[in-house]
mmCIF file of C-alpha atoms in Angstrom:
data_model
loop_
_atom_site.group_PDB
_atom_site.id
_atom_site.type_symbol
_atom_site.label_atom_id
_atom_site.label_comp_id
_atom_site.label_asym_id
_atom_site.label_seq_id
_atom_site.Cartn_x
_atom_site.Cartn_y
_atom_site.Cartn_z
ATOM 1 C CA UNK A 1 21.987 -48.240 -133.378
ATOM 2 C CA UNK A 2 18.848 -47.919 -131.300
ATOM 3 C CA UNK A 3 16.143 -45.777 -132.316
ATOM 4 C CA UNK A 4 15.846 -42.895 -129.482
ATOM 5 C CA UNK A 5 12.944 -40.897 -131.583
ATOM 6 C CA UNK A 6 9.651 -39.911 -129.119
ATOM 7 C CA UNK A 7 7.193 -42.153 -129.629
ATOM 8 C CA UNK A 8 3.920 -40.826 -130.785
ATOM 9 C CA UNK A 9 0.979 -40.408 -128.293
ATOM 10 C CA UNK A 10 -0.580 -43.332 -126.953
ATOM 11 C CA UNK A 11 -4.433 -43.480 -125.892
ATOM 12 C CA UNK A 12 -5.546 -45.431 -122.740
ATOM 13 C CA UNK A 13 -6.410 -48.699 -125.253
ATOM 14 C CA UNK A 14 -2.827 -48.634 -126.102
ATOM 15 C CA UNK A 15 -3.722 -47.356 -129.789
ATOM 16 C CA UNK A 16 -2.156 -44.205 -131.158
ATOM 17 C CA UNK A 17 -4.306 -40.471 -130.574
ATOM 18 C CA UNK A 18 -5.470 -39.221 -133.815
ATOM 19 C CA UNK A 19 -4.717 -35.572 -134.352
ATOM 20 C CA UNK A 20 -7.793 -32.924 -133.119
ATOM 21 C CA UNK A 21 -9.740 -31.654 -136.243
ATOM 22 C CA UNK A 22 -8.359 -29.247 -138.351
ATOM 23 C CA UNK A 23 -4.651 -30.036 -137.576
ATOM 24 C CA UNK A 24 -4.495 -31.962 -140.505
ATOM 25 C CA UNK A 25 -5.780 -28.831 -142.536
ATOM 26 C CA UNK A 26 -9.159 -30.653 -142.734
ATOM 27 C CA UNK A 27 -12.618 -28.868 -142.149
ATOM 28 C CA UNK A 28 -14.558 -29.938 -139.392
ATOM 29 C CA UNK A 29 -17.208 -32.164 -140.322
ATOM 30 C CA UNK A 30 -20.661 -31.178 -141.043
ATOM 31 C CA UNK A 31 -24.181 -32.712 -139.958
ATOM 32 C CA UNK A 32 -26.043 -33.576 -143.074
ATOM 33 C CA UNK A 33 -29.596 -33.695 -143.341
ATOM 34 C CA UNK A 34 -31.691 -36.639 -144.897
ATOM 35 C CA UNK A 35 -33.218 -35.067 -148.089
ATOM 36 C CA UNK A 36 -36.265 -36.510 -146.950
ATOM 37 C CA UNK A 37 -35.933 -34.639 -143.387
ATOM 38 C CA UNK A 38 -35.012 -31.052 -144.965
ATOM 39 C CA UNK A 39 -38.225 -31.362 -147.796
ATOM 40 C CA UNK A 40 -40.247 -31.477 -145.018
ATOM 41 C CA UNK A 41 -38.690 -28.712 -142.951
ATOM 42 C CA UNK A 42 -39.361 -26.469 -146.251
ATOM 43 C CA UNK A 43 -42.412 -27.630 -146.560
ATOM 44 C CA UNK A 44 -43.616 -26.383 -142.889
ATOM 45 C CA UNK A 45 -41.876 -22.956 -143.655
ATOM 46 C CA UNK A 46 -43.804 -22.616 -146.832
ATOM 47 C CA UNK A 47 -47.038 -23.306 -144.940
ATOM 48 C CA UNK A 48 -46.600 -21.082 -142.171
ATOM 49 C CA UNK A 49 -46.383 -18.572 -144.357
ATOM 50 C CA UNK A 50 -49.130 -19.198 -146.745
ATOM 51 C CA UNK A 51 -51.319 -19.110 -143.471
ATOM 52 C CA UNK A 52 -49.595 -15.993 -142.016
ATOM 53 C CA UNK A 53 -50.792 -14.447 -146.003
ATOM 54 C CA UNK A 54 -54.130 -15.708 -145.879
ATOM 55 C CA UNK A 55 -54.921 -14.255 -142.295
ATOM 56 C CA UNK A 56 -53.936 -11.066 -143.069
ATOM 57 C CA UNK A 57 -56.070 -11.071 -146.251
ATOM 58 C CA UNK A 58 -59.082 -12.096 -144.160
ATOM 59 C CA UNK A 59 -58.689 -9.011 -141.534
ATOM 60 C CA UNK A 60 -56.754 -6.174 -143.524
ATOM 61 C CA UNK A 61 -60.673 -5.211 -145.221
ATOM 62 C CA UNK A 62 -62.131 -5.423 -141.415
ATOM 63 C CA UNK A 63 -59.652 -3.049 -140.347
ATOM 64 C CA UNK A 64 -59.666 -1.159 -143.162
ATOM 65 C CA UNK A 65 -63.135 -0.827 -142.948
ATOM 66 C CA UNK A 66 -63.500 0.150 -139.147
ATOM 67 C CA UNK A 67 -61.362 2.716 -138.987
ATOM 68 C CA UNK A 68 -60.159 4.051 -135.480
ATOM 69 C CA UNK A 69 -61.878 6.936 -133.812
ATOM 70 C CA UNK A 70 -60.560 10.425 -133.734
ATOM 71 C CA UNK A 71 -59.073 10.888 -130.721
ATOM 72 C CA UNK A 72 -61.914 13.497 -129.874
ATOM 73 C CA UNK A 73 -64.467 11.093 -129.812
ATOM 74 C CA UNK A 74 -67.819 11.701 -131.599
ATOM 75 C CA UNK A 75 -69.885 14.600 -130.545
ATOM 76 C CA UNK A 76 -73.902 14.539 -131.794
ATOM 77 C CA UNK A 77 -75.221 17.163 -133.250
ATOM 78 C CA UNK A 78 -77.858 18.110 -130.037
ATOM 79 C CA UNK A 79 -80.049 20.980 -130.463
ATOM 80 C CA UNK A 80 -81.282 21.713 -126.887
ATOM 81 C CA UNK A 81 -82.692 24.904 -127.251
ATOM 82 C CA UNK A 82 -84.925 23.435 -130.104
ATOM 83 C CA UNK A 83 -86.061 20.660 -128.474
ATOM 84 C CA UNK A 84 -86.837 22.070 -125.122
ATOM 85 C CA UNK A 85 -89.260 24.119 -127.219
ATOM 86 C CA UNK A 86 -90.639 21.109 -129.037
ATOM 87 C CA UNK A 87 -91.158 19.525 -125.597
ATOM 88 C CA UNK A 88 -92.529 22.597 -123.590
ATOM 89 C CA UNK A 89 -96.165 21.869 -125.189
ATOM 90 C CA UNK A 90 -96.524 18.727 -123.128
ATOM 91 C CA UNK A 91 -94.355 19.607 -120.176
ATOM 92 C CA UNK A 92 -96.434 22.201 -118.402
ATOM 93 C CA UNK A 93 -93.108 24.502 -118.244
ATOM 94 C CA UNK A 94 -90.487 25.543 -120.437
ATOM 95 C CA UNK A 95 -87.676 23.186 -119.993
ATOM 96 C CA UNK A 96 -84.177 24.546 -119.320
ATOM 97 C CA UNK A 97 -81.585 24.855 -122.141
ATOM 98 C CA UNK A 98 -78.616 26.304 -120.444
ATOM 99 C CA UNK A 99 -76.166 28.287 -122.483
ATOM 100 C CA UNK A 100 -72.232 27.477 -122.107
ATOM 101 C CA UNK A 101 -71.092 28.173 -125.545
ATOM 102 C CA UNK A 102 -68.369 25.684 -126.589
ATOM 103 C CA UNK A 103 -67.277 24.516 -122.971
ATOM 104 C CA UNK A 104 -70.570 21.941 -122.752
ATOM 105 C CA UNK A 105 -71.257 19.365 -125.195
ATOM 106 C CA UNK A 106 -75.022 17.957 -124.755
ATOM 107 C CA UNK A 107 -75.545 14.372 -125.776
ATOM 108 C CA UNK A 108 -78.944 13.872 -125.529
ATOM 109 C CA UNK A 109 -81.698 16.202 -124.787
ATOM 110 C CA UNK A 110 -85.174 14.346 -124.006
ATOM 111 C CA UNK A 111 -88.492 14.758 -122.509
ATOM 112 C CA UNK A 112 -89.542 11.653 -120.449
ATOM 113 C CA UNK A 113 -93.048 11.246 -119.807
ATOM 114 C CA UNK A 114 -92.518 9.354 -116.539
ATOM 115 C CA UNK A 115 -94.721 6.020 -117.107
ATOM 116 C CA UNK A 116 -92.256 4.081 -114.635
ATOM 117 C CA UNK A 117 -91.700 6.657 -111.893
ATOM 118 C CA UNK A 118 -95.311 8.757 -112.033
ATOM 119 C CA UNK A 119 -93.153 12.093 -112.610
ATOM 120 C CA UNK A 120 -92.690 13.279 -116.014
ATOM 121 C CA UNK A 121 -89.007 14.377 -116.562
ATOM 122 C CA UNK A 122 -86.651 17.092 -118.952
ATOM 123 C CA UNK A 123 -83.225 15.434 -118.900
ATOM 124 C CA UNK A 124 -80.363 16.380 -120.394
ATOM 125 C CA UNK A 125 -76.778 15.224 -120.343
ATOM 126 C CA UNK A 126 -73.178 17.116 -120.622
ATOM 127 C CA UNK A 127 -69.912 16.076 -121.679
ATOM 128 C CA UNK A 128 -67.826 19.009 -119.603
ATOM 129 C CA UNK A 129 -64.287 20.375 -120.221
ATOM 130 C CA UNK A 130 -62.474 17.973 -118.382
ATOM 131 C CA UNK A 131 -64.025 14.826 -120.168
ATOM 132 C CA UNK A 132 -66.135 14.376 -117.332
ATOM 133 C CA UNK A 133 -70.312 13.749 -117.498
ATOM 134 C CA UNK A 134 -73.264 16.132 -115.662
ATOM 135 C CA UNK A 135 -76.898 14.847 -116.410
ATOM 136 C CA UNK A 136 -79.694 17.639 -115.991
ATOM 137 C CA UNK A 137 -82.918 16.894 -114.424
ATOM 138 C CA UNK A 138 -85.958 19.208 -114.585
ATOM 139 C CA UNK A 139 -89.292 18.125 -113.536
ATOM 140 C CA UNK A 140 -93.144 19.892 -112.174
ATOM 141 C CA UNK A 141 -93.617 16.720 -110.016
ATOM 142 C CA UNK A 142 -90.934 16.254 -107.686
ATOM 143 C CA UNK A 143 -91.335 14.417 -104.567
ATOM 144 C CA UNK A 144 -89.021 13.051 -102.011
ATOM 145 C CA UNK A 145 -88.786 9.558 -102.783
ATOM 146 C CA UNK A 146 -88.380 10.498 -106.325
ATOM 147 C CA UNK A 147 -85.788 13.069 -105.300
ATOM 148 C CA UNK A 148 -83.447 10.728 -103.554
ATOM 149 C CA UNK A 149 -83.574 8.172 -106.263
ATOM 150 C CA UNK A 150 -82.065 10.733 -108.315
ATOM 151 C CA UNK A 151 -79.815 11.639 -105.667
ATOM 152 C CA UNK A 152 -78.762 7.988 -105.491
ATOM 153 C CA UNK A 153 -79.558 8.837 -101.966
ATOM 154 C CA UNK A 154 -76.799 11.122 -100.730
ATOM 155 C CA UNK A 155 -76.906 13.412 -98.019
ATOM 156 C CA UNK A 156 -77.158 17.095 -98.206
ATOM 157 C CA UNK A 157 -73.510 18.022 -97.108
ATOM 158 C CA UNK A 158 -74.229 21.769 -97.623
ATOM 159 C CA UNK A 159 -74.761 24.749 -100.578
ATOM 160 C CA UNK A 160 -73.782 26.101 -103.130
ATOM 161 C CA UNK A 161 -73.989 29.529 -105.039
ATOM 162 C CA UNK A 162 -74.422 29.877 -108.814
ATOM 163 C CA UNK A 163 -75.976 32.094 -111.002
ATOM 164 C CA UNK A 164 -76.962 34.343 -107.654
ATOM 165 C CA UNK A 165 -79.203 31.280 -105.989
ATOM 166 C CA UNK A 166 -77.701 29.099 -103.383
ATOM 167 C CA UNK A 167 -77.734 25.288 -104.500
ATOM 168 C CA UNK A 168 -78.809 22.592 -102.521
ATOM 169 C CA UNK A 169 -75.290 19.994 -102.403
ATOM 170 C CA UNK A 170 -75.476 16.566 -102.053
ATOM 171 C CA UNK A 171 -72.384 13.914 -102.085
ATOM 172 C CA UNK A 172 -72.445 10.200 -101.602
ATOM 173 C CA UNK A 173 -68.955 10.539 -100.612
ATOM 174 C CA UNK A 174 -67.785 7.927 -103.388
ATOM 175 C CA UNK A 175 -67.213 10.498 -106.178
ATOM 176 C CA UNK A 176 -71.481 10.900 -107.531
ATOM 177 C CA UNK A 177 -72.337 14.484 -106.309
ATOM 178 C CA UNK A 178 -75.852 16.362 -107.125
ATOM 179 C CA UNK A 179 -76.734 20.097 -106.943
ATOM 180 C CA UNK A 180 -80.715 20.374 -106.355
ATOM 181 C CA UNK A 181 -82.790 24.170 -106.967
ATOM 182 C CA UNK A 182 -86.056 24.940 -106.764
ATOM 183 C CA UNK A 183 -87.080 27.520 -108.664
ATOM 184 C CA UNK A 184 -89.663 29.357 -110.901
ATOM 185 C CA UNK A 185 -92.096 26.455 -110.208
ATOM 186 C CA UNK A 186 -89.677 23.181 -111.114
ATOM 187 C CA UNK A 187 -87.107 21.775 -109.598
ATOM 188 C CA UNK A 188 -84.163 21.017 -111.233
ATOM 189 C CA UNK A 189 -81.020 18.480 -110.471
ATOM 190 C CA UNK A 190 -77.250 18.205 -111.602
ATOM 191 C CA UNK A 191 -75.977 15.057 -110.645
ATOM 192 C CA UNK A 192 -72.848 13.092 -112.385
ATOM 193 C CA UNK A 193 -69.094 12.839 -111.165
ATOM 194 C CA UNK A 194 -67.798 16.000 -112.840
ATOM 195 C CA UNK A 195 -65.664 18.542 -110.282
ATOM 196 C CA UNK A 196 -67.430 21.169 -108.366
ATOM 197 C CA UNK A 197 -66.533 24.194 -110.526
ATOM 198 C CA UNK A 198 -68.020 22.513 -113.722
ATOM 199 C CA UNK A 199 -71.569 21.766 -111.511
ATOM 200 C CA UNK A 200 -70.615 25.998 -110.637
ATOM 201 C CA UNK A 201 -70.648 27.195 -114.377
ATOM 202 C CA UNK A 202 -73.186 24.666 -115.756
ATOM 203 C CA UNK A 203 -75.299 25.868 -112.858
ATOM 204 C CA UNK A 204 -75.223 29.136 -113.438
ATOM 205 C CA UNK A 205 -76.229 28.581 -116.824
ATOM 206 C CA UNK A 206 -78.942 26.983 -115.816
ATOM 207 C CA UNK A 207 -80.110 29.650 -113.891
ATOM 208 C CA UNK A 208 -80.025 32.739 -116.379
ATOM 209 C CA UNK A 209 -82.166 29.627 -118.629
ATOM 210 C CA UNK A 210 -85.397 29.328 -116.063
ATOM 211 C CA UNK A 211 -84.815 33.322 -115.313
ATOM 212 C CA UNK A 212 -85.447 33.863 -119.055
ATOM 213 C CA UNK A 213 -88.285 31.694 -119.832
ATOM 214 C CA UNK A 214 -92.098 31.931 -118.155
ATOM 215 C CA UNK A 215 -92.285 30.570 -114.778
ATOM 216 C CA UNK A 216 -94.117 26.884 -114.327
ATOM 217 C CA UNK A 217 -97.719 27.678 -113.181
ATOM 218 C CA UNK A 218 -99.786 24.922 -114.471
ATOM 219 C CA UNK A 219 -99.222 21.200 -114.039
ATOM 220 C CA UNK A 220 -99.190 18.452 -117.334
ATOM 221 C CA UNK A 221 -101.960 16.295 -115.378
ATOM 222 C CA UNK A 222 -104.024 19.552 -114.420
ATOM 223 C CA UNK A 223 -104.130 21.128 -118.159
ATOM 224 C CA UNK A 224 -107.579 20.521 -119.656
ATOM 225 C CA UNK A 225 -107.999 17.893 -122.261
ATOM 226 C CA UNK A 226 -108.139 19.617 -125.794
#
């Protein structure tokens, strides 16, 4: 009798298919690594993280040691009051030391004797409300070119009151703005990029300050020698 069973699969070179993986319940095969090949692997895994360790160990006491700010920022310690006192001796005048409570922070309070510029200064800046910066100027010797340095050479764009006196305003259009009085013998100058109403109350403070203490009468260069 002639066999009639289906013949099994053939493949193009005429040999016969092999079943597909796992039809024979076999797992598929798996690559295998040369030991050789996977020691090394290991090996650059271990290092990596033996460096990872030994940079941390080398920064964790810097940072520890630095610690971040407070998100306040540091505020010195600045007497103003005291100092303008201190400095009133060799000023000719008693330097302003504006009142504002809590709303001003002062960061430095100098006097500057003027070598560079031939006009002996009071300066004093202000950290205002809004995180913003006014610097005071007071001085016995002003003069126009020394005026509009200060100014950084703005125009006047108008006034100003505060504290009952009308404010000389100057803006250099490019956010710098200065408020300029003459009064009680010295002129004095607020200049920074604070907002207008801050320049108002710190001005005003100012004001009640050179109301309060003896008007400027004799100059530093005119006082006799002791």
């Amino acid at each position: 009798m002639q066999d009639t069973s289906p013949a099994g699969p053939v493949t193009p070179s005429g040999g016969a298919a092999q079943g597909a993986p796992g039809e024979a319940g076999q797992p598929p095969a798996k690559p295998v690594i040369a030991p050789g090949a996977a020691k090394r692997a290991n090996a650059s895994v271990i290092g990596m993280f033996i460096a990872l360790a030994l940079s941390i160990a080398v920064f964790l006491p810097i940072v520890l040691l630095n610690p971040s700010p407070k998100s306040d920022g540091y505020r010195p310690d600045i007497d103003v009051s005291t100092i303008a006192k201190n400095a009133a001796g060799v000023a000719g005048f008693t330097p302003a030391a504006p009142s504002t409570g809590d709303a001003f922070h002062p960061n430095y309070a100098r006097w500057q004797s003027g070598t560079g510029t031939g006009v002996a200064t009071w300066e004093v800046g202000y950290l205002t409300p809004k995180q913003s910066f006014i610097g005071l100027v007071q001085t016995r010797q002003s003069n126009p070119t020394w005026l509009l340095q200060q100014v950084k050479n703005a125009p006047v764009t108008g006034t100003r009151n505060a504290g009952g006196r009308d404010w000389e305003l100057r803006d250099t259009g490019k956010g710098e703005k200065s408020m300029v009085l003459v009064h009680r013998g010295t002129t004095v100058i607020l200049s920074g990029p604070a907002q207008l109403d801050e320049f108002t109350v710190l001005a005003a403070a100012v004001v009640t300050s050179l109301d309060n203490n003896p008007e400027a009468t004799v100059s530093p260069s005119a006082a006799p020698a002791p």
